[in-house]
Coordinates of C-alpha atoms and ligand atoms in Angstrom, one line a residue:
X111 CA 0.0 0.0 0.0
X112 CA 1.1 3.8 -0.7
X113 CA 0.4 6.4 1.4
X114 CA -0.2 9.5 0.2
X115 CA -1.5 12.7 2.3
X116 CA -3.1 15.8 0.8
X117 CA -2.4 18.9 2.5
X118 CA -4.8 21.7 1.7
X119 CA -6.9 24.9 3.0
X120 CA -10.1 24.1 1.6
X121 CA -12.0 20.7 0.4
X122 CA -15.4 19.9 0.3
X123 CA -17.8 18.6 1.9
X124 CA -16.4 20.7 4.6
X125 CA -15.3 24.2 3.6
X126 CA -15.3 25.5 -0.1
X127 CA -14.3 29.0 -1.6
X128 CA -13.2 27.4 -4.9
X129 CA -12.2 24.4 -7.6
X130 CA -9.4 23.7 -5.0
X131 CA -12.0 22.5 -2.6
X132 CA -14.1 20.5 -5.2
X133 CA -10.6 18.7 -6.1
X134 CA -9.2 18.1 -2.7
X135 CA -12.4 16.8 -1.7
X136 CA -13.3 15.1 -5.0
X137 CA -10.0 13.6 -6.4
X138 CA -9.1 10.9 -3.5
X139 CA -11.9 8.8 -4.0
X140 CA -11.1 7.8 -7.4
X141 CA -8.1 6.6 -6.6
X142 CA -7.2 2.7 -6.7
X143 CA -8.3 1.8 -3.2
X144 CA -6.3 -1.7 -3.3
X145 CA -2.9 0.4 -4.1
X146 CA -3.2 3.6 -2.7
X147 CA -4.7 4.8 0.9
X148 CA -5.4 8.9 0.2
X149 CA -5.8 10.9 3.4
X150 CA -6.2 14.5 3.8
X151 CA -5.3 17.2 6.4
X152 CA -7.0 20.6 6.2
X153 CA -7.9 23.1 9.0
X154 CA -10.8 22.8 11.5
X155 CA -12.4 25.9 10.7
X156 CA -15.4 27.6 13.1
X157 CA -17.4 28.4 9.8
X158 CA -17.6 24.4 8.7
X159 CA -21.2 23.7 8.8
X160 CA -22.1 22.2 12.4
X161 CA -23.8 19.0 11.4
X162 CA -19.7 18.3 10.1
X163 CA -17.8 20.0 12.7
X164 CA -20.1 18.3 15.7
X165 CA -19.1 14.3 14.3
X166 CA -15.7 15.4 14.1
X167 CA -13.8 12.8 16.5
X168 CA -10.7 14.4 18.9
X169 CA -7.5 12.2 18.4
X170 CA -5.3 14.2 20.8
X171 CA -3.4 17.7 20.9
X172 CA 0.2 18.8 21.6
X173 CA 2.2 21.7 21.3
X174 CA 4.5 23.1 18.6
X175 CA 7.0 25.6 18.0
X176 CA 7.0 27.5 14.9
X177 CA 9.4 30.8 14.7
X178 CA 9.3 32.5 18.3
X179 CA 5.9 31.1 19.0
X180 CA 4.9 28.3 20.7
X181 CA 1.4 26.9 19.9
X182 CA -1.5 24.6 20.7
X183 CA -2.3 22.1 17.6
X184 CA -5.4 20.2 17.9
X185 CA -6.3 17.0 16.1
X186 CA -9.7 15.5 14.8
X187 CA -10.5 13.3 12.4
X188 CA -13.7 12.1 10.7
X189 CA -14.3 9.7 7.6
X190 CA -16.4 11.1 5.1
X191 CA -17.4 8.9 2.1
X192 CA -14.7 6.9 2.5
X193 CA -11.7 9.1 3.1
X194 CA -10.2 9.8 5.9
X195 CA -9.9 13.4 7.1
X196 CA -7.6 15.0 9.5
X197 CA -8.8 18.4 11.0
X198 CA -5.9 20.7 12.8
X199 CA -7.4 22.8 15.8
X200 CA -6.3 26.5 16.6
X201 CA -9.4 28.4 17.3
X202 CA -7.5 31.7 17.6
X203 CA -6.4 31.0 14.2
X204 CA -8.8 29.2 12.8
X205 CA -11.7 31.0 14.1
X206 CA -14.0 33.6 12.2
X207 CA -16.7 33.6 9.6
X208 CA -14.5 32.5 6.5
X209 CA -11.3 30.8 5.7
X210 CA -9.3 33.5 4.5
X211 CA -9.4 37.0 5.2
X212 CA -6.4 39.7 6.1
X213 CA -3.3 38.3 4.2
X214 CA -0.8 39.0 6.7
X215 CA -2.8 37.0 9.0
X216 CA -3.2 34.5 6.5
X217 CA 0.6 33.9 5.8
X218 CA 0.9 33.5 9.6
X219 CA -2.1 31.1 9.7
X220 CA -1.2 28.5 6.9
X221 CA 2.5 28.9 7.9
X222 CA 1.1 27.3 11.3
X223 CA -1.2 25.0 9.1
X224 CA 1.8 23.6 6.9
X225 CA 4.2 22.7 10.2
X226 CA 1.4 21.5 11.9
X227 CA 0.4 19.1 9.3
X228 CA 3.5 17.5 9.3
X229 CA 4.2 17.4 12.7
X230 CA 1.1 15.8 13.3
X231 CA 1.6 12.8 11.4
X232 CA 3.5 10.8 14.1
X233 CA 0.8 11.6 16.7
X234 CA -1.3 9.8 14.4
X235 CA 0.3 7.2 13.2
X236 CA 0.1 7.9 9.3
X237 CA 3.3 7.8 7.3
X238 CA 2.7 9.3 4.1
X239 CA 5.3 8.0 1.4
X240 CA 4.4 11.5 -0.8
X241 CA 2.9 14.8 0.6
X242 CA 0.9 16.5 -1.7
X243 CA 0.4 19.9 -1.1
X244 CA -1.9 22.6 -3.1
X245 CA -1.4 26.0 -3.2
X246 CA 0.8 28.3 -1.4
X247 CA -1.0 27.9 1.6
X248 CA 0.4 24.8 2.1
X249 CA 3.8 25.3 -0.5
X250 CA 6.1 25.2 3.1
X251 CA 5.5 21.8 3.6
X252 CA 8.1 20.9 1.4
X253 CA 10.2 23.5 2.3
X254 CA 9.9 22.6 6.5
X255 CA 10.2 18.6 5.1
X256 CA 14.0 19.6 3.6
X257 CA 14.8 21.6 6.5
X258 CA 13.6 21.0 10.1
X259 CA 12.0 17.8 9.7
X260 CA 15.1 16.0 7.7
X261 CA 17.0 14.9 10.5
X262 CA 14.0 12.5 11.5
X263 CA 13.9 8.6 10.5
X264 CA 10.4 9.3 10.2
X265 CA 10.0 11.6 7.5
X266 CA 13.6 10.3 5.7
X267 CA 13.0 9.8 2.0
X268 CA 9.3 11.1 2.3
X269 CA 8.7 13.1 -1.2
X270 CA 6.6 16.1 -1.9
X271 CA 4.3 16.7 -4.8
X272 CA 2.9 20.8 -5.3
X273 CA 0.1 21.8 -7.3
X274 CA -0.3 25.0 -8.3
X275 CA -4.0 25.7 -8.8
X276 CA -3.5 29.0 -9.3
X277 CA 0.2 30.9 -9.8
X278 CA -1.3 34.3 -9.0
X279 CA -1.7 33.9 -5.6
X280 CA 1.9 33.4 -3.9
X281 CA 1.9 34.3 -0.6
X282 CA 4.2 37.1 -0.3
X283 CA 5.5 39.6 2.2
X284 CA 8.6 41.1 3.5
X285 CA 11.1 38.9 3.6
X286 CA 11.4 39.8 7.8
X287 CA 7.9 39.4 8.6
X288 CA 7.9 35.9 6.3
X289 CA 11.2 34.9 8.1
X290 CA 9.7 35.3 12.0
X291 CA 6.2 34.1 10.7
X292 CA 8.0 30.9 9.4
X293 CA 11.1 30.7 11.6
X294 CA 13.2 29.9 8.4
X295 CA 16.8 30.9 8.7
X296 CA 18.6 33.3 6.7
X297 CA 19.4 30.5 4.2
X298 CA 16.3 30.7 2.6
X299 CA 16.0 34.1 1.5
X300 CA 18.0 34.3 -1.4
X301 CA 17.0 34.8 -5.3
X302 CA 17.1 31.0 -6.0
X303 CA 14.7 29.8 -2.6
X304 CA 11.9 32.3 -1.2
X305 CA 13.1 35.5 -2.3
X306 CA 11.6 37.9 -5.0
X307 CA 12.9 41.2 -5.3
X308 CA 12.5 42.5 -1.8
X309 CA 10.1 40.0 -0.7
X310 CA 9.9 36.6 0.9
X311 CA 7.2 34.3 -1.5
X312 CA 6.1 30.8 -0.1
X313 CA 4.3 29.5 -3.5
X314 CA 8.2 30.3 -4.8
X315 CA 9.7 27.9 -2.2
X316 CA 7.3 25.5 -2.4
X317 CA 8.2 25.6 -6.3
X318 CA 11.6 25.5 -5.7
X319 CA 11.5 22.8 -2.9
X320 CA 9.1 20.5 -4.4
X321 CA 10.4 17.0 -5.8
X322 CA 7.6 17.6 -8.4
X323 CA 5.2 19.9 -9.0
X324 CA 2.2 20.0 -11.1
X325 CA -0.6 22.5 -12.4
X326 CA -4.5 21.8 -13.1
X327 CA -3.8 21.8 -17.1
X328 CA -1.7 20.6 -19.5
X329 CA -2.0 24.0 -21.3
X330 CA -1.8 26.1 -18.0
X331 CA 1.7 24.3 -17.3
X332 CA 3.0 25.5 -20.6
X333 CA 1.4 29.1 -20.6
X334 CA 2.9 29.8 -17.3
X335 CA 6.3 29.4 -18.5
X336 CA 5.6 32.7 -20.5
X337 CA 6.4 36.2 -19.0
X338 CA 2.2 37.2 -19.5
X339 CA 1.2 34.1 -17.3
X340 CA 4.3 33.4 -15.2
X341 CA 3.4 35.9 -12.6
X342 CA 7.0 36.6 -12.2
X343 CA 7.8 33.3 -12.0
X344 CA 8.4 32.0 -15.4
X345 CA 11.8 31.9 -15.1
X346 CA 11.5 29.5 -12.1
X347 CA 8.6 27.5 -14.2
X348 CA 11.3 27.0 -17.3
X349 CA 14.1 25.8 -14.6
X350 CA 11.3 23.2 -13.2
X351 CA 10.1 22.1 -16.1
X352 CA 11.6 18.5 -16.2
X353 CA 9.4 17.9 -12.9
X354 CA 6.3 19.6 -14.1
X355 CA 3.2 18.5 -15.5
X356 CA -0.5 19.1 -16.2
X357 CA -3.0 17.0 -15.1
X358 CA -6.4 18.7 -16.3
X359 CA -9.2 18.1 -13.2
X360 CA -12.3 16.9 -13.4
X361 CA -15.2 16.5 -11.4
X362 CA -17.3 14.6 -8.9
X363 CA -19.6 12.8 -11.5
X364 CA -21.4 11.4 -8.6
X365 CA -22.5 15.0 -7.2
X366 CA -22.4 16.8 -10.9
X367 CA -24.9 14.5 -11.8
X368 CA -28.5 15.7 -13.6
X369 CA -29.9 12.3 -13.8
X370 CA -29.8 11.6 -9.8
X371 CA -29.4 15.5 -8.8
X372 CA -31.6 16.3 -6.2
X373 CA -30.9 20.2 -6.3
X374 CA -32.5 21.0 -9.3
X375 CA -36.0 20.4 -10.2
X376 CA -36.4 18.3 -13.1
X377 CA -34.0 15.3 -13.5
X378 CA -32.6 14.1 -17.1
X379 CA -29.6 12.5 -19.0
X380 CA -28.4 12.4 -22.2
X381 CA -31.4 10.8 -23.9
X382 CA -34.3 12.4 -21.9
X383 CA -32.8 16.1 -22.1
X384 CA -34.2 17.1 -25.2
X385 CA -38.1 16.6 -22.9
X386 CA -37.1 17.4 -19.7
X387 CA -34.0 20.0 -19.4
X388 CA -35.8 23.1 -20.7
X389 CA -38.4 22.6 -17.5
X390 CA -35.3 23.9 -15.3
X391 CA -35.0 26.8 -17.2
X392 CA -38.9 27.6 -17.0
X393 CA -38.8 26.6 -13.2
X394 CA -35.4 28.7 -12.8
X395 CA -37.0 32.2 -14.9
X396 CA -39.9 32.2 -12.4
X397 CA -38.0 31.6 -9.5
X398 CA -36.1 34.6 -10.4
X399 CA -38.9 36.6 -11.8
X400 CA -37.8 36.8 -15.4
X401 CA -40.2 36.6 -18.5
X402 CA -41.1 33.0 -18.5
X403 CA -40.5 31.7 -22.1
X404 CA -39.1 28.2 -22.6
X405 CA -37.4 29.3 -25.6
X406 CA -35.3 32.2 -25.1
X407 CA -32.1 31.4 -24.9
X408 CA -30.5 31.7 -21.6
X409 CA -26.7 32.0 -20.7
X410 CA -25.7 31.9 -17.4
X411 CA -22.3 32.9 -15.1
X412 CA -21.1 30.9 -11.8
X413 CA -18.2 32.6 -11.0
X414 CA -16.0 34.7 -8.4
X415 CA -16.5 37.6 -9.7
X416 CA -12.6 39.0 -10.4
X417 CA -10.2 40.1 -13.1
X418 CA -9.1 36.4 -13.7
X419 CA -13.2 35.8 -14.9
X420 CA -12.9 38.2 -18.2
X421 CA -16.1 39.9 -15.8
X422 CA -15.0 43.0 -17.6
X423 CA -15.0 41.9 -21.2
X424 CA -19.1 41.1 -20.2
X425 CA -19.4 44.6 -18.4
X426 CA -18.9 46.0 -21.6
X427 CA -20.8 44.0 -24.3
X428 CA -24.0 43.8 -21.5
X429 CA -26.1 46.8 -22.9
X430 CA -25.1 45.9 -26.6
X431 CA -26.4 41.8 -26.0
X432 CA -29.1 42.9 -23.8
X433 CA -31.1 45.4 -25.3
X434 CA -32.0 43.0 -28.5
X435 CA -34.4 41.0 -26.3
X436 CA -33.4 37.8 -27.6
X437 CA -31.1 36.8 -24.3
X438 CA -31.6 36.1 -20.9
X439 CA -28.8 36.4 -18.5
X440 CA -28.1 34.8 -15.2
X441 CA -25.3 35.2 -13.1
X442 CA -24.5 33.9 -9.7
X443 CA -21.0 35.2 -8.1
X444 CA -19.5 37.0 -5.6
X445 CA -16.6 39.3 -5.7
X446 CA -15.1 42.5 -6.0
X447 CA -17.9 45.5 -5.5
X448 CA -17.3 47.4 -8.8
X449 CA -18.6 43.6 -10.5
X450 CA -21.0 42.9 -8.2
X451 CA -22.7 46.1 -9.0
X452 CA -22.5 46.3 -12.6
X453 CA -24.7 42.9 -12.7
X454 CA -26.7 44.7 -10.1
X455 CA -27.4 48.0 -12.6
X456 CA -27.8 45.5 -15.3
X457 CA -30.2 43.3 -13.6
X458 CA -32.3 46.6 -12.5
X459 CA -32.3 47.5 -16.2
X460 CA -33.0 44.8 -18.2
X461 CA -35.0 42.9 -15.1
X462 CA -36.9 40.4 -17.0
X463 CA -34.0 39.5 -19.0
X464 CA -31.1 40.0 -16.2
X465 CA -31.0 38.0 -13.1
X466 CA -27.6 39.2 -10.8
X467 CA -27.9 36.5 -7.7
X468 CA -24.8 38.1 -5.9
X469 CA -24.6 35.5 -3.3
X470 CA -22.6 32.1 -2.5
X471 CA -25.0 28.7 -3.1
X472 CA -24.4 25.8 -4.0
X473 CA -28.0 25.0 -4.5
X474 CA -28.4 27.8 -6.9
X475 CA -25.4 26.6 -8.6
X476 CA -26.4 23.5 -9.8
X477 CA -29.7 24.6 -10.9
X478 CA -28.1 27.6 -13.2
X479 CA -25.7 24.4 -14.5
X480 CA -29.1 22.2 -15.3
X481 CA -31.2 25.6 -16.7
X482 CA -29.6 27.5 -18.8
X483 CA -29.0 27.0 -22.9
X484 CA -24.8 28.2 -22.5
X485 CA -22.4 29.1 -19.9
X486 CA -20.4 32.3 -19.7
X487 CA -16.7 31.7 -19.1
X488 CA -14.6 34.0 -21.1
X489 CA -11.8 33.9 -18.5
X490 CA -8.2 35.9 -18.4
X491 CA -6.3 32.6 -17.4
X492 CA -7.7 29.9 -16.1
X493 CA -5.3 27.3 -14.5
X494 CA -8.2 24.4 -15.0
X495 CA -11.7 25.8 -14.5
X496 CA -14.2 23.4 -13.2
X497 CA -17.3 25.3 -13.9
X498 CA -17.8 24.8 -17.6
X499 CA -17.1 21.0 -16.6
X500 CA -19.9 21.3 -14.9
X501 CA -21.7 22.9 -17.7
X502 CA -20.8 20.1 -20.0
X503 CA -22.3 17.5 -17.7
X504 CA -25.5 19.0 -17.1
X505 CA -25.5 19.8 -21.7
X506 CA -25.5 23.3 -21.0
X507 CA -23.0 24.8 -24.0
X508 CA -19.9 26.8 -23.1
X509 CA -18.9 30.0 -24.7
X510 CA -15.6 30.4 -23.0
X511 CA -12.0 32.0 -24.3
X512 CA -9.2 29.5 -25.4
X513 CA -6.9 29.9 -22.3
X514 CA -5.4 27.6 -19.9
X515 CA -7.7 24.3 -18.8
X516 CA -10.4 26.4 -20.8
X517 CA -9.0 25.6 -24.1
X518 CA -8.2 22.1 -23.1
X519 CA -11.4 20.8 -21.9
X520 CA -13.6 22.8 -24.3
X521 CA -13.8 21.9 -28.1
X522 CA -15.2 24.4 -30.5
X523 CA -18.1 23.7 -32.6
X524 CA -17.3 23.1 -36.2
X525 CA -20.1 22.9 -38.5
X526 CA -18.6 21.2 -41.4
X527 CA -17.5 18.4 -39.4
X528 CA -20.5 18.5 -37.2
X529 CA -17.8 18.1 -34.2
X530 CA -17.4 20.2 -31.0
X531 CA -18.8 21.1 -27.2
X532 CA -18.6 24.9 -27.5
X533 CA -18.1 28.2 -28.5
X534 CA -14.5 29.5 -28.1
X535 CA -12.9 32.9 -28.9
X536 CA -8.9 33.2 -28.9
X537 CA -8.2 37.5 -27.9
X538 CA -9.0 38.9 -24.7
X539 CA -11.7 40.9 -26.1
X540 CA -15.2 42.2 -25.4
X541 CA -16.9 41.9 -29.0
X542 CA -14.7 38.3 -29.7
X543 CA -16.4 37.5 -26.9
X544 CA -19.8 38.7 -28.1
X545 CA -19.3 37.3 -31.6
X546 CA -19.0 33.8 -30.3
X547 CA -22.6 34.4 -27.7
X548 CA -23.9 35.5 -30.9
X549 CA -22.9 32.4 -32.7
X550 CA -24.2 30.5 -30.4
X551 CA -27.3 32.1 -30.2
X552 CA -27.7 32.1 -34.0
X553 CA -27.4 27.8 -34.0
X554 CA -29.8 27.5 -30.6
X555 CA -32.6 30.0 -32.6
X556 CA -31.9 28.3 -35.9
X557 CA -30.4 25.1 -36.0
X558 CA -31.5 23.2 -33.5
X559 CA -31.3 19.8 -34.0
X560 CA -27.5 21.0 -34.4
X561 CA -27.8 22.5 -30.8
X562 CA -28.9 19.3 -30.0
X563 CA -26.4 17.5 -31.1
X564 CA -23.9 19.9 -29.4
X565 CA -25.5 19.0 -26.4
X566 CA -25.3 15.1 -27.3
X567 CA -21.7 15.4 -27.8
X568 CA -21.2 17.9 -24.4
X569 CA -23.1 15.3 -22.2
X570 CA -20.8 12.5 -23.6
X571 CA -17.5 14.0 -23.2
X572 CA -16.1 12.6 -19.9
X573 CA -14.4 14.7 -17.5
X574 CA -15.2 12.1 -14.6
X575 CA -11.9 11.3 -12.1
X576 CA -11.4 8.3 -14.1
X577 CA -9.1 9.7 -16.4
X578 CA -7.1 11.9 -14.5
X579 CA -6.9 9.9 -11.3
X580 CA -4.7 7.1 -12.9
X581 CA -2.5 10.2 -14.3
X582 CA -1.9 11.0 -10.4
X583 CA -1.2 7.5 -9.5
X584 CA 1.2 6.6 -12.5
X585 CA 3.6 9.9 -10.8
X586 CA 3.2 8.7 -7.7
X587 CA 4.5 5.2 -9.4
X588 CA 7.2 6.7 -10.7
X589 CA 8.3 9.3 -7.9
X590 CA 8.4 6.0 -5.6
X591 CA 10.5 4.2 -8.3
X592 CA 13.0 7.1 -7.8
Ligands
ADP869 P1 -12.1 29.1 -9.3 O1 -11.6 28.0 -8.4 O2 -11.0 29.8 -10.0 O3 -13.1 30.0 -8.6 P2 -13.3 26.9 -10.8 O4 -14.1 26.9 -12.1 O5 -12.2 25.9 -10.7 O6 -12.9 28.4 -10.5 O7 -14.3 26.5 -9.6 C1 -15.3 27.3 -9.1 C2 -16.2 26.5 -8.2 O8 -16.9 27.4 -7.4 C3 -17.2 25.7 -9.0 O9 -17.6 24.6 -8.2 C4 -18.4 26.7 -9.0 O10 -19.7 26.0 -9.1 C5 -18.3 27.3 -7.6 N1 -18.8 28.6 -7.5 C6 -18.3 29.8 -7.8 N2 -19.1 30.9 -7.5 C7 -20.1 30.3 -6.8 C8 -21.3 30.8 -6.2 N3 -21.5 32.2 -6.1 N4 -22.2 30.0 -5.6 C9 -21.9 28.6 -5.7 N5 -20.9 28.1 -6.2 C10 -20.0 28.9 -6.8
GLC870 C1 -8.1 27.5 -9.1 C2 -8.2 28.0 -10.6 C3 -9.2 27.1 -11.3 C4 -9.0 25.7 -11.0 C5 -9.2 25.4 -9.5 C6 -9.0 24.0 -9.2 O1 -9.1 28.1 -8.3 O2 -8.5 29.3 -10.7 O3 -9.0 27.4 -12.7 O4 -10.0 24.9 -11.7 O5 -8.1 26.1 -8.9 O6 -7.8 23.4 -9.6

């Protein structure tokens, strides 16, 4: 058997800002069960719903130095679908009504997180042979596993995997604050480890520390070896690149499901959608109090709402595709207040064709995946993107710019050869972007047994676990061969 631990901020069922929850939580439990035994360790935040945090079983608590503090790490556990999940306690830090908040406070938080998780693993009794760590929340592990925790017979030969799900955020702050928030030594702060410029940058040592690292797409790991997606760290990206990879995600096909999903209000699969799907969309248009008319095409938008999401390639093509009356548009997000507010304006404007849900829901989110005709995703970069996955499985089209996992997941419709799952556009621009809703449009309105077929050929493309699980286990083969 091969042990391997996930270390991450966020995974569902538990606690979920983003795809990085949805593939910690998801990606374990495709993983062959009779070679591999996948655990995972994440915070025990206050804001986990209580009918999780009140099964949670304690497994003990001791205390840890990390820098010039000296702190109380709790342990829980709880097996969920299979899995087993480790919980580290620190109400002080771990307190609050969301995971993340002040960054400073962050970098201190996760910096406890990371050497908490591996000091932990004794206690317990779990001896990972990889530690696969996500983001620079958790990119120290592999630093603290070459440094303080070498010397130990425990954690000897113990390899690290990173995956970057997303290069822009790094972690970063002066290099003397980073120093007594980690209690790294001098060592570490040069050009070639933690440093940029003037600042220390965890997601860099992690990078640099890794055995391997890996991103969330196969085109994502080439793009960010480029100076417009390396995020200053292209440089680093080229050096690494004999130990990196993509591995594009996918989803839960057991939650993303329309035929068994109880959150939206009319079931179907691929051979009773053409009956049943457009009954969401009538039952979603009321809900929301937009004109009820089971043919106008719908798009809809699940999103953060940020400058990674293209939100401002829509902002300016809304009153141009709006006023023709032949759209309805329905967008669920959260995010920065000068987004949140233009779908606000533009739902008060156009209201029976505009819907702005400005809220979190998960509920709502699968019933905008089962009702609407396409999905929005015209994205700056997109390291994976799990939300037009989601699209495709419930046969709802994506119109969605040819970046990153975006380009590698969605295939654009070709006429001629009566192939594709999409509409794509290639520049980051707003009436690019408009031309391909339009094109879209145009085929829903007046071809639709093509639409149809686009929808066919959506709802079969598999972006299940299956495929990209067995990529995770052949590296983990091969790093343990090493
Ligand atoms: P990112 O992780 O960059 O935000 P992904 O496409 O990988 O983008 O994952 C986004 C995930 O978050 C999807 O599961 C999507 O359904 C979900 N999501 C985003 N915004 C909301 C929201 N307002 N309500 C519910 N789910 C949301
Ligand atoms: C990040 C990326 C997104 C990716 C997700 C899960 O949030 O922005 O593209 O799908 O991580 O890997």
């Amino acid at each position: 058997m091969k042990n391997i631990l996930f270390v991450a901020s966020e995974s569902v069922p538990f606690i979920k800002t983003g795809g990085l929850a949805d593939v910690v939580g998801s990606l374990p439990k495709y993983f062959n069960k009779d070679e591999f035994d996948v655990r995972v360790i994440i915070p025990k935040y206050l804001s986990m719903p209580w009918h999780f945090t009140e099964r949670l079983e304690y497994l003990t608590n001791f205390y840890m130095d990390i820098g010039y503090r000296h702190k109380y790490v709790g342990i829980f556990r709880l097996v969920q679908d299979g899995i087993t999940f480790y919980f580290i306690d620190n109400e002080a830090y771990f307190g609050g009504d969301k995971p993340y908040g002040d960054l400073k406070y962050d970098l201190e938080k996760f910096s406890f997180f990371s050497r908490a998780a591996l000091s932990a693993l004794p206690v317990i009794g779990f001896r990972p042979d990889i530690v696969h760590c996500h983001d620079w929340q958790t990119a120290l592990v592999p630093i603290y596993m070459k440094d303080s925790f070498r010397g130990g017979e425990f954690y000897q030969s113990m390899k690290s995997i990173l995956t970057i799900h997303n290069l822009k955020f790094q972690g970063v702050w002066d290099v003397e604050t980073i120093q007594a928030l980690t209690g790294l030594s001098d060592y570490y702060f040069t050009i070639d480890k933690l440093r940029v410029e003037k600042d220390g940058n965890l997601l860099k040592g992690g990078i640099a520390y890794a055995d391997y690292v890996t991103t969330v797409s196969e085109s994502y790991a080439e793009e960010i070896k480029t100076p417009f997606y390396g995020e200053k760290l292209d440089g680093l990206m080229r050096a690494r690149s004999n130990n990196l990879c993509g591995i594009v995600n996918g989803i839960d096909y057991d939650v993303y499901n329309p035929a068994t999903d109880d959150r939206i209000d009319f079931k179907y699969d691929a051979r009773t959608f053409r009956k049943e799907k457009y009954k969401n969309k009538v039952a979603l248009q009321k809900q929301l109090g937009l004109e009820v008319n089971k043919d106008k095409f719908m798009i809809g938008i699940v999103s953060r709402l940020t400058d990674q999401k293209g939100i401002d390639l829509v902002a300016y093509i809304m009153d141009e595709m709006c006023s023709r009356n032949d759209i309805q548009v329905v967008v669920l997000g959260t995010g920065t207040a000068e987004y949140e507010n233009m779908f606000r304006y533009f739902d008060w404007k156009y209201g029976s064709n505009v819907s702005a849900n400005i809220y979190y829901s998960e509920d709502m989110s699968h019933k905008v995946y089962a009702s609407c005709d396409a999905f929005l995703m015209p994205s700056l970069f997109e390291p994976c993107g799990l939300s037009q996955l989601m699209a495709l499985r419930y046969g709802t089209i994506p119109v969605v710019r040819e970046t990153g996992g975006l380009k590698d997941t969605v295939w654009p419709y070709n006429k001629f050869e009566g192939t594709g799952t999409g509409f794509s556009f290639s520049n980051y621009n707003a009436h690019e972007m408009l031309g391909a809703i339009d094109y879209a449009k145009y085929v829903y309105y007046n071809n639709k047994r093509e639409w149809n077929k686009l929808v066919d050929r959506a709802m079969a493309a598999d972006f299940s676990w299956k495929n990209s699980a067995k990529k995770y286990e052949n590296l983990y083969n091969w790093m343990l061969s090493w």
